[in-house]
mmCIF file of C-alpha atoms in Angstrom:
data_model
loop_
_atom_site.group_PDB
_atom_site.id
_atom_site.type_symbol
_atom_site.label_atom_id
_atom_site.label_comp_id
_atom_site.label_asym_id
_atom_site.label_seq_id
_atom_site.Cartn_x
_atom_site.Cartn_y
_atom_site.Cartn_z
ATOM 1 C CA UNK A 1 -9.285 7.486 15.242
ATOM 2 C CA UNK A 2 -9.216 4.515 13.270
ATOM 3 C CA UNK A 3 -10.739 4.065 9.982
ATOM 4 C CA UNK A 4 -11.779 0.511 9.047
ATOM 5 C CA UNK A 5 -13.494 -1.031 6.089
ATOM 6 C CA UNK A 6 -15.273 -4.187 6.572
ATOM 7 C CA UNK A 7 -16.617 -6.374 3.504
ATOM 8 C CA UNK A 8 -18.195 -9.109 4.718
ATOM 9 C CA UNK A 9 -21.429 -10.768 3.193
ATOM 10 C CA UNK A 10 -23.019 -11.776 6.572
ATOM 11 C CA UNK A 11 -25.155 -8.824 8.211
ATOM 12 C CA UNK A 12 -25.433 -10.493 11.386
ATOM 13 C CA UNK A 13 -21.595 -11.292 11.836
ATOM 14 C CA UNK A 14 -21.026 -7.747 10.277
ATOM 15 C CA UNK A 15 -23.280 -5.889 12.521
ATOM 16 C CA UNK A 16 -21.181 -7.478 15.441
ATOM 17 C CA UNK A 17 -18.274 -6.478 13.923
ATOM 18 C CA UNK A 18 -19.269 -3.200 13.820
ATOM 19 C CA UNK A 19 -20.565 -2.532 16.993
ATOM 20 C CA UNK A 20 -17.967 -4.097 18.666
ATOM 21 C CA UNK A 21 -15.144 -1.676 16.524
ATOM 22 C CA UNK A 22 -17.130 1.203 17.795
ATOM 23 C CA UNK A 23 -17.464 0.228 21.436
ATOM 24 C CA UNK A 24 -13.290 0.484 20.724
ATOM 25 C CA UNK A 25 -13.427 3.821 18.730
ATOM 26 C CA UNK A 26 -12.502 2.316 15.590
ATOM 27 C CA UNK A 27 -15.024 3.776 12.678
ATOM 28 C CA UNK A 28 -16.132 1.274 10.486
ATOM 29 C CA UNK A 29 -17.484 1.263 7.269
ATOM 30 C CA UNK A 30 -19.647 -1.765 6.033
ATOM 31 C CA UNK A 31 -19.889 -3.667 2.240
ATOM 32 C CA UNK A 32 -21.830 -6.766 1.614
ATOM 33 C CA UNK A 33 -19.147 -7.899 -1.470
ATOM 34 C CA UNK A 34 -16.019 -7.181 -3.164
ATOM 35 C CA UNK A 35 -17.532 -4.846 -5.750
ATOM 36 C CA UNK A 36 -19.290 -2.464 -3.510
ATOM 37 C CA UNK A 37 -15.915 -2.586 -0.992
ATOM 38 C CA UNK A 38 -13.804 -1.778 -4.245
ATOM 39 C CA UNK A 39 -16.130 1.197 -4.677
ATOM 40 C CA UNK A 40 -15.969 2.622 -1.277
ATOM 41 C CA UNK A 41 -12.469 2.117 -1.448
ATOM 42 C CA UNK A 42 -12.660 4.509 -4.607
ATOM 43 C CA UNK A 43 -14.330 7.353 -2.821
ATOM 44 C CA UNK A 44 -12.609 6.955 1.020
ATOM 45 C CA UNK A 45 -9.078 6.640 2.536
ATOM 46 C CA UNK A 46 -8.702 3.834 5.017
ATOM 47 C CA UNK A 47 -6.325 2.537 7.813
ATOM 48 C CA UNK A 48 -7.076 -1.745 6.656
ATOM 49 C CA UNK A 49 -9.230 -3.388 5.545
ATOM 50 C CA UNK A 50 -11.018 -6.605 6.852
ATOM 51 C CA UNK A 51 -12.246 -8.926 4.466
ATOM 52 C CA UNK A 52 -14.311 -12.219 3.752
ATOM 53 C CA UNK A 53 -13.407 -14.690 1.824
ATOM 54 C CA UNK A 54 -16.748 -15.940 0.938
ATOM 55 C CA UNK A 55 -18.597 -13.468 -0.811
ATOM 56 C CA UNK A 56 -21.139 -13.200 -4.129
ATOM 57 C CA UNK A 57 -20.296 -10.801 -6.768
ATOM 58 C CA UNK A 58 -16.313 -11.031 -6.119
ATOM 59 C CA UNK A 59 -14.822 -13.065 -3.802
ATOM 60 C CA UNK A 60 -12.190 -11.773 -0.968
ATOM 61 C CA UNK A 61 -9.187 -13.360 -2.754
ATOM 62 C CA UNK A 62 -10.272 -11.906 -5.993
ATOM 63 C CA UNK A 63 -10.630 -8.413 -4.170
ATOM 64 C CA UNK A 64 -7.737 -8.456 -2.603
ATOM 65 C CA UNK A 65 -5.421 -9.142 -5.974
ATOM 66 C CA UNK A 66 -7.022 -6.109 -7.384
ATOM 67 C CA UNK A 67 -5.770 -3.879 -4.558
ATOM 68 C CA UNK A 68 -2.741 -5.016 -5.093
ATOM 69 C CA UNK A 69 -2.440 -4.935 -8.938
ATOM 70 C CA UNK A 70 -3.912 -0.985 -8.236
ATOM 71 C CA UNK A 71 -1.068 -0.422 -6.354
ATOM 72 C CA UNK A 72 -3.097 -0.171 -3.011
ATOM 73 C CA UNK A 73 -0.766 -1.048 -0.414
ATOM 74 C CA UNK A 74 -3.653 -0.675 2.622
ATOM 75 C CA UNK A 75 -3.491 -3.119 4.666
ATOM 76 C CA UNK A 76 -5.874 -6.606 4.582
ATOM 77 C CA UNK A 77 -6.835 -9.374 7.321
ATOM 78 C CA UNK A 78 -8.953 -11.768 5.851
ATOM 79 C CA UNK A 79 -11.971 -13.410 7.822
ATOM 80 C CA UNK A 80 -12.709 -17.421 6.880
ATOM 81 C CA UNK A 81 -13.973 -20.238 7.942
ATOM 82 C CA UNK A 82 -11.180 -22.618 5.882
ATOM 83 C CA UNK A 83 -8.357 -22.567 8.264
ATOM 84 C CA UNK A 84 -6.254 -24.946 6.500
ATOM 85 C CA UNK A 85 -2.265 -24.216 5.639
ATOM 86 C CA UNK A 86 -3.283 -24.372 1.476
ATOM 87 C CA UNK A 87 -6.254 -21.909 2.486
ATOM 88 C CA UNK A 88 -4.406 -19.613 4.402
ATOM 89 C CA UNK A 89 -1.167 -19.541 1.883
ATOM 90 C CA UNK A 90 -3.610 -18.832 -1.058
ATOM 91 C CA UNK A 91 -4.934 -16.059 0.836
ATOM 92 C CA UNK A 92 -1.457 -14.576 1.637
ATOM 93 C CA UNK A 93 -0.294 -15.194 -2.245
ATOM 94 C CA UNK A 94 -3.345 -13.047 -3.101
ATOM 95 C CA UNK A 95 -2.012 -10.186 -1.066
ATOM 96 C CA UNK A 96 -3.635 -10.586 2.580
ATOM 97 C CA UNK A 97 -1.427 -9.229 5.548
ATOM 98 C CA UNK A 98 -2.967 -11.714 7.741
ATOM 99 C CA UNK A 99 -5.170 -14.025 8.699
ATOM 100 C CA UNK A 100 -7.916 -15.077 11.247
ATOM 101 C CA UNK A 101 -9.759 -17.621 11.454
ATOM 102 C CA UNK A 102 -14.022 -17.849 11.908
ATOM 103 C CA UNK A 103 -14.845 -18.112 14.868
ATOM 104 C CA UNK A 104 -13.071 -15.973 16.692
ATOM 105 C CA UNK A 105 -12.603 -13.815 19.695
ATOM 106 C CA UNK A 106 -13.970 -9.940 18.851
ATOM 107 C CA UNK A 107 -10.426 -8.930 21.340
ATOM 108 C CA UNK A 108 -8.088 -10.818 18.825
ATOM 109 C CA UNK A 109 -9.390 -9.227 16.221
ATOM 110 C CA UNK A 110 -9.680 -5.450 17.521
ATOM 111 C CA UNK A 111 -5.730 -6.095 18.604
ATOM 112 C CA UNK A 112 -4.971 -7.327 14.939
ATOM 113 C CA UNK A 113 -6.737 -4.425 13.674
ATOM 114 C CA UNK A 114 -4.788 -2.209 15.718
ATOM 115 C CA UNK A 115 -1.253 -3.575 14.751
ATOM 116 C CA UNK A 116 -2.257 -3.557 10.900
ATOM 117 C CA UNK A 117 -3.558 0.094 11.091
ATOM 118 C CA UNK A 118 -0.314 1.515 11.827
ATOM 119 C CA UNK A 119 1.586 0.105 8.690
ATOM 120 C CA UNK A 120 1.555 -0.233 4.745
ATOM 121 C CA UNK A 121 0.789 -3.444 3.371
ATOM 122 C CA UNK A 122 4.323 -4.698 1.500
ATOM 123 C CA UNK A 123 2.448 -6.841 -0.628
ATOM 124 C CA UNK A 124 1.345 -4.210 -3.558
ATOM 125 C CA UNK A 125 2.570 -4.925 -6.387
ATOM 126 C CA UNK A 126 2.145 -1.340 -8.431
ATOM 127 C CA UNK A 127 3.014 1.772 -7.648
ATOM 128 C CA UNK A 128 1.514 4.754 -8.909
ATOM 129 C CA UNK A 129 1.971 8.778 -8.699
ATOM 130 C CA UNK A 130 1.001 11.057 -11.563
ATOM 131 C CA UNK A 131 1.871 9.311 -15.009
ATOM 132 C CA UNK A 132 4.684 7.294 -13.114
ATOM 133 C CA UNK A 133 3.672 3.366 -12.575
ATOM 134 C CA UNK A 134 6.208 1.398 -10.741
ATOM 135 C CA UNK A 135 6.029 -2.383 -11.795
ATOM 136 C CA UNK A 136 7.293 -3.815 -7.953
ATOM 137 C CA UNK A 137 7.460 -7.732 -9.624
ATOM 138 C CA UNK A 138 8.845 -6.948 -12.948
ATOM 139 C CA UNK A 139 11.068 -3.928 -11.589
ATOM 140 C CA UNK A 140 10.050 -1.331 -14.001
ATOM 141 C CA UNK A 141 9.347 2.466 -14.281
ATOM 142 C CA UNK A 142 6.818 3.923 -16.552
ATOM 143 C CA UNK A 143 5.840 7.015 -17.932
ATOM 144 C CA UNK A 144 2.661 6.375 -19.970
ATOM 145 C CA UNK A 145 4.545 4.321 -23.064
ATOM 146 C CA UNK A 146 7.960 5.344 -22.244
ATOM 147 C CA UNK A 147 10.601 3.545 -20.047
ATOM 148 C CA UNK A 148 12.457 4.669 -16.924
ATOM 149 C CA UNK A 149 16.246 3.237 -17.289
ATOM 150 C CA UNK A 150 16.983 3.063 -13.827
ATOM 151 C CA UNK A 151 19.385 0.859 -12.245
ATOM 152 C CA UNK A 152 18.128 -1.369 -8.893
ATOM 153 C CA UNK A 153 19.742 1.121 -6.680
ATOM 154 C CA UNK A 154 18.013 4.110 -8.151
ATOM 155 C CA UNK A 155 14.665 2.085 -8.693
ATOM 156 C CA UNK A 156 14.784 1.540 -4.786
ATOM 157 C CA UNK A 157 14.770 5.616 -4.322
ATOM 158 C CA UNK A 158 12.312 5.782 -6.640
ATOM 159 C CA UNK A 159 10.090 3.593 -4.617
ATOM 160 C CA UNK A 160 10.773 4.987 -1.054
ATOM 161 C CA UNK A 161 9.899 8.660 -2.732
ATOM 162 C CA UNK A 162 6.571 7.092 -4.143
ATOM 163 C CA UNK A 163 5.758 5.184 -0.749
ATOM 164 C CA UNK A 164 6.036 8.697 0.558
ATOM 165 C CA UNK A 165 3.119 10.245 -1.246
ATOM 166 C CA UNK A 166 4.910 13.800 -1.462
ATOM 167 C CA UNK A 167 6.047 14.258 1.639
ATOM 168 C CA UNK A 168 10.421 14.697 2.269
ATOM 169 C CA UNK A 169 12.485 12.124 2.963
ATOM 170 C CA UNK A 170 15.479 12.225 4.470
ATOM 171 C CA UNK A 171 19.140 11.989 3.410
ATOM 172 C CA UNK A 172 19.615 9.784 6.381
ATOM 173 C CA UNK A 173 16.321 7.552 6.056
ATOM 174 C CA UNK A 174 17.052 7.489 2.427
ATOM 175 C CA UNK A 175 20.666 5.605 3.219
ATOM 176 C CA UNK A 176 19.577 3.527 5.785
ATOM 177 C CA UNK A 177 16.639 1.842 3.507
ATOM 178 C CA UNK A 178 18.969 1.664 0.581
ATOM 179 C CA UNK A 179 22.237 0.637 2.030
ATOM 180 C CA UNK A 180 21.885 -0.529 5.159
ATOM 181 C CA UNK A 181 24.726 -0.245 7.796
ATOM 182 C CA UNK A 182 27.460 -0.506 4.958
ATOM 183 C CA UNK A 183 26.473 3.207 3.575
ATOM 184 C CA UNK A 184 28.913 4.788 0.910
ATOM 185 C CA UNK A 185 29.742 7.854 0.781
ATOM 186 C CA UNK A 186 27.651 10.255 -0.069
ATOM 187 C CA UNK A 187 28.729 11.386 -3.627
ATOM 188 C CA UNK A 188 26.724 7.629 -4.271
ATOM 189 C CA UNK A 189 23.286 9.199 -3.071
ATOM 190 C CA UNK A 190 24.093 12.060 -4.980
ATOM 191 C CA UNK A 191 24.710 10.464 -8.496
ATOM 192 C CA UNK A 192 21.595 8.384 -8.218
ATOM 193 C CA UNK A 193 19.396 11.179 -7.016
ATOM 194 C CA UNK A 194 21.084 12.919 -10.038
ATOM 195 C CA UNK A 195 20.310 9.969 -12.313
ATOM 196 C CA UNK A 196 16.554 10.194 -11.213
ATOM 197 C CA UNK A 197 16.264 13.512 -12.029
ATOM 198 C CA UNK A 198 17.377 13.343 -15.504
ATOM 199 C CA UNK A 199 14.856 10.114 -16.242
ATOM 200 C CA UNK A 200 11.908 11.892 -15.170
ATOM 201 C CA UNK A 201 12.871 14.913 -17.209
ATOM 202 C CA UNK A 202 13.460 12.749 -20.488
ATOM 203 C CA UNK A 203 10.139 11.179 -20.787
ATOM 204 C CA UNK A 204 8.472 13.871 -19.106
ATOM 205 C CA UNK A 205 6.831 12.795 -16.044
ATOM 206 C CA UNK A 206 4.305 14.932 -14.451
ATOM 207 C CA UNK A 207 6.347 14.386 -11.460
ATOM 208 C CA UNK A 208 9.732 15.946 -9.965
ATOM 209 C CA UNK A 209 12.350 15.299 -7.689
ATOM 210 C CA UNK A 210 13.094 18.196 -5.564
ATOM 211 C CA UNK A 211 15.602 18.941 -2.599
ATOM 212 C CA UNK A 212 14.384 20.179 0.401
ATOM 213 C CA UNK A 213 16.910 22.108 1.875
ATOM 214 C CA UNK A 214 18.232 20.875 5.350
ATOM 215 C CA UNK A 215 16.022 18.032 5.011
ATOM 216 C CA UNK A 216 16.564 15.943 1.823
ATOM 217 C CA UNK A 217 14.124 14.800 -1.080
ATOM 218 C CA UNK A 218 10.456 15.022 -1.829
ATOM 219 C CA UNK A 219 8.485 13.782 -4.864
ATOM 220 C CA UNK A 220 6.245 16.233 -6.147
ATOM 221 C CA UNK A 221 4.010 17.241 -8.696
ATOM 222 C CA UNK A 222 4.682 19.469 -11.221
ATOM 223 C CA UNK A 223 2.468 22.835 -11.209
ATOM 224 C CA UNK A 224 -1.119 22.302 -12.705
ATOM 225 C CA UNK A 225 -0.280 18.523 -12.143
ATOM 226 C CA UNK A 226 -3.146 16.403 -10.071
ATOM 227 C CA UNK A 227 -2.365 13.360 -8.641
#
């Protein structure tokens, strides 16, 4: 099942919306403006998010940058009427995954829906777990005041552990989305994974890296930690 969040200041058009999500088993929560979707989006987990542009109280572009600058990397289409090229690159600069245009067909968008549901947005721009906040523009690691020295290689693992949410990642995945086809050897993953270690242990993050045997790496939390 599908979770959806829908912020979108027009009952009518949001009622449709609705009904027609449900008619394609896709639940679907409703709010009116950006500050009572930011709240729901507090207290629930969701799959995307579609979102006006147009709205009182805070506006969908201003909603959508503070996803992003929380480090929520759920997805976002945004619903307008202003279907100009300036309109729809301001939208994407704000952090929208895509874009559709009012009116439109209820199909399009339950397809759209369904492609954006299945991935992370790439256009967060924090990272968080524990006390750890990855800066994604300015490429830094922090630990409350204290700074990560990681190089870009070992900032990249960083982030593919984080993306992860806890769960392992593998020795293999973890080459492929560093390196590419032109892979070291693998004393390299080694060093950096050794590297890692040792920074979170200096300015002691409430998160570590641990090997899971047969498998490869997991970021957890430490014991009594809560994420």
């Amino acid at each position: 099942m599908i979770n959806v969040l829908l912020v979108e200041d027009d009952i009518d058009l949001a009622t449709t919306i609705v009904d027609y999500l449900e008619i394609e088993s896709i639940e679907c929560d409703h709010a009116s403006n950006g500050v009572m979707g930011l709240n729901l989006i507090e207290r629930n987990q969701y799959q995307m998010i579609i979102l006006d542009v147009n709205m009182p109280k805070m506006d969908g572009l201003t909603m959508c940058k503070t996803l992003r600058e929380r480090g929520i990397d759920t997805p976002v289409l945004m619903l307008t009427a202003r279907d100009s090229l300036d309109n729809k690159l301001e939208g994407f600069a704000a952090g929208s995954d895509d874009y559709l245009v009012k009116p439109f067909a209820m199909k399009e968008l339950v397809a759209r829906v369904k492609v954006l549901a299945k991935r992370k947005s790439g256009e967060v721009k924090r990272l968080t777990f524990a006390n750890l906040t990855l800066d994604l523009t300015a490429h830094t690691a922090t630990v409350e005041a204290g700074n990560l020295k990681l190089s870009p290689i070992t900032f990249k693992l960083l982030e593919l552990l984080i993306r992860e949410q806890q769960k392992p990642v593998t020795r293999h995945a973890i080459m492929q989305a560093i390196w590419g086809e032109e892979q070291p050897d693998s004393n390299s993953l080694k060093v950096h994974i050794h590297h890692l270690r040792k920074q979170l242990e200096q300015v002691h993050c409430q998160a570590v890296l641990e090997t899971i045997p047969s498998v490869g790496f997991a970021l957890k939390l430490k014991n009594g930690t809560q994420a």
